[in-house]
Amino acid sequence: VIKLPSIAKIEIKEKESVPDLSSIILTGDGNLMRNQLRELSNKQITFNKEECNPLCDKDCGCTSLRDLPKAASDGLTLLAINVGTPDNPIVVTAGTENYIISATGKTVHKSHGRGKSVVYLRLINGDRLDTFVQKNGTPLPNTSQGDPSYDVTIGNTRITFVKELSSANPHWHVSFRAI
């Protein structure tokens, strides 16, 4: 275990001490992906809404993990193990869903969709995720909206975090890349 001196009780685990991520099956079944993530993270990851109905294309009000790429599933698992706890899991509040909102005629997300390694995250209680990102991340230039950005590497995954403060529900906009 690699102990991080700047953060009490937050540790990045070495590659050998995390689960074998090769068991994740890439699937168009969002519920199967959710179950795999819960199991591999020891229930340190959860979801704010039900999986999307594959036939829904407008006003779905759901959070999907259908066709989530491997870099994202691996990164979510590693992040959940390092930051979440069973009592305070990481919450995925947006995933690969990309339905139309009837009132505006626009898609619910500009950067999300099937096959894209982008999710929104938050914790149920506390600022453990904020602390982890800010203490372990390399600061990047702020976005055009002034939101702070960071890169964090865990194992073979580079994770880019943008703290979207300008939205109605502040959250971390997170993208994953295998390295």
Coordinates of C-alpha atoms in Angstrom, one line a residue, residues 3-106:
K3 CA 0.5 5.8 1.9
L4 CA -0.2 9.4 1.0
P5 CA 1.3 11.6 3.8
S6 CA -0.8 14.6 2.9
I7 CA -4.2 12.9 3.4
A8 CA -5.2 11.1 6.5
K9 CA -6.9 7.8 5.9
I10 CA -6.6 7.9 2.1
E11 CA -4.3 5.4 0.4
I12 CA -3.6 4.4 -3.2
K13 CA -3.2 0.7 -3.4
E14 CA -0.5 -0.9 -5.5
K15 CA -1.5 -2.8 -8.6
E16 CA -1.0 -6.1 -6.9
S17 CA -3.5 -5.3 -4.1
V18 CA -6.5 -4.3 -6.3
P19 CA -8.9 -6.8 -7.9
D20 CA -8.2 -8.5 -11.2
L21 CA -10.0 -6.1 -13.5
S22 CA -9.7 -8.6 -16.4
S23 CA -12.9 -10.2 -15.1
I24 CA -15.0 -7.2 -16.2
I25 CA -17.1 -8.1 -19.2
L26 CA -17.7 -5.3 -21.6
T27 CA -21.4 -5.3 -22.2
G28 CA -24.3 -3.5 -23.7
D29 CA -26.2 -4.6 -20.5
G30 CA -25.9 -1.6 -18.1
N31 CA -27.3 -3.6 -15.2
L32 CA -24.6 -6.3 -15.6
M33 CA -21.9 -3.5 -15.7
R34 CA -23.3 -2.0 -12.5
N35 CA -23.3 -5.4 -10.7
Q36 CA -19.6 -6.0 -11.8
L37 CA -18.6 -2.6 -10.5
R38 CA -20.3 -3.1 -7.2
E39 CA -18.7 -6.5 -6.7
L40 CA -15.2 -5.5 -7.7
S41 CA -15.3 -2.4 -5.6
N42 CA -16.6 -4.2 -2.5
K43 CA -19.8 -2.1 -2.8
Q44 CA -17.9 1.2 -2.7
I45 CA -19.7 2.4 -5.8
T46 CA -23.4 3.1 -6.3
F47 CA -25.7 4.9 -8.7
N48 CA -28.2 7.8 -8.2
K49 CA -30.9 6.5 -10.6
E50 CA -32.0 3.2 -12.3
E51 CA -30.4 1.9 -15.5
C52 CA -32.0 3.4 -18.6
N53 CA -34.5 1.4 -20.6
P54 CA -32.8 0.7 -23.9
L55 CA -36.0 1.8 -25.8
C56 CA -36.3 5.2 -24.0
D57 CA -35.0 8.1 -26.2
K58 CA -36.7 11.2 -24.5
D59 CA -37.0 12.4 -20.9
C60 CA -35.7 9.1 -19.5
G61 CA -34.4 10.4 -16.1
C62 CA -31.9 7.6 -15.7
T63 CA -28.2 6.9 -15.3
S64 CA -26.8 4.4 -17.8
L65 CA -23.6 2.3 -17.9
R66 CA -24.5 0.5 -21.1
D67 CA -21.4 0.2 -23.3
L68 CA -19.1 1.8 -20.8
P69 CA -15.5 1.4 -22.1
K70 CA -13.0 -0.7 -20.2
A71 CA -10.8 2.3 -19.3
A72 CA -13.8 3.8 -17.5
S73 CA -14.9 0.6 -15.7
D74 CA -11.3 -0.1 -14.6
G75 CA -10.9 3.5 -13.5
L76 CA -14.2 3.6 -11.6
T77 CA -13.3 0.4 -9.8
L78 CA -9.8 1.7 -8.8
L79 CA -11.2 5.0 -7.7
A80 CA -14.0 3.5 -5.7
I81 CA -11.5 1.2 -3.8
N82 CA -9.2 4.2 -3.1
V83 CA -11.8 6.8 -2.1
G84 CA -15.2 5.2 -1.4
T85 CA -16.3 3.1 1.6
P86 CA -19.3 0.8 1.9
D87 CA -20.9 3.4 4.1
N88 CA -19.9 6.3 1.9
P89 CA -19.6 5.0 -1.7
I90 CA -18.8 7.0 -4.8
V91 CA -22.1 7.8 -6.6
V92 CA -22.3 7.7 -10.4
T93 CA -24.8 10.5 -11.2
A94 CA -24.3 10.4 -15.0
G95 CA -22.9 7.8 -17.4
T96 CA -23.4 6.7 -21.0
E97 CA -27.0 8.0 -21.2
N98 CA -27.6 10.5 -24.0
Y99 CA -31.4 10.9 -24.4
I100 CA -33.3 14.0 -25.7
I101 CA -34.9 16.4 -23.3
S102 CA -38.3 17.3 -24.8
A103 CA -38.5 20.8 -23.4
T104 CA -35.2 21.9 -25.1
G105 CA -34.9 19.3 -27.9
K106 CA -31.2 18.9 -26.9

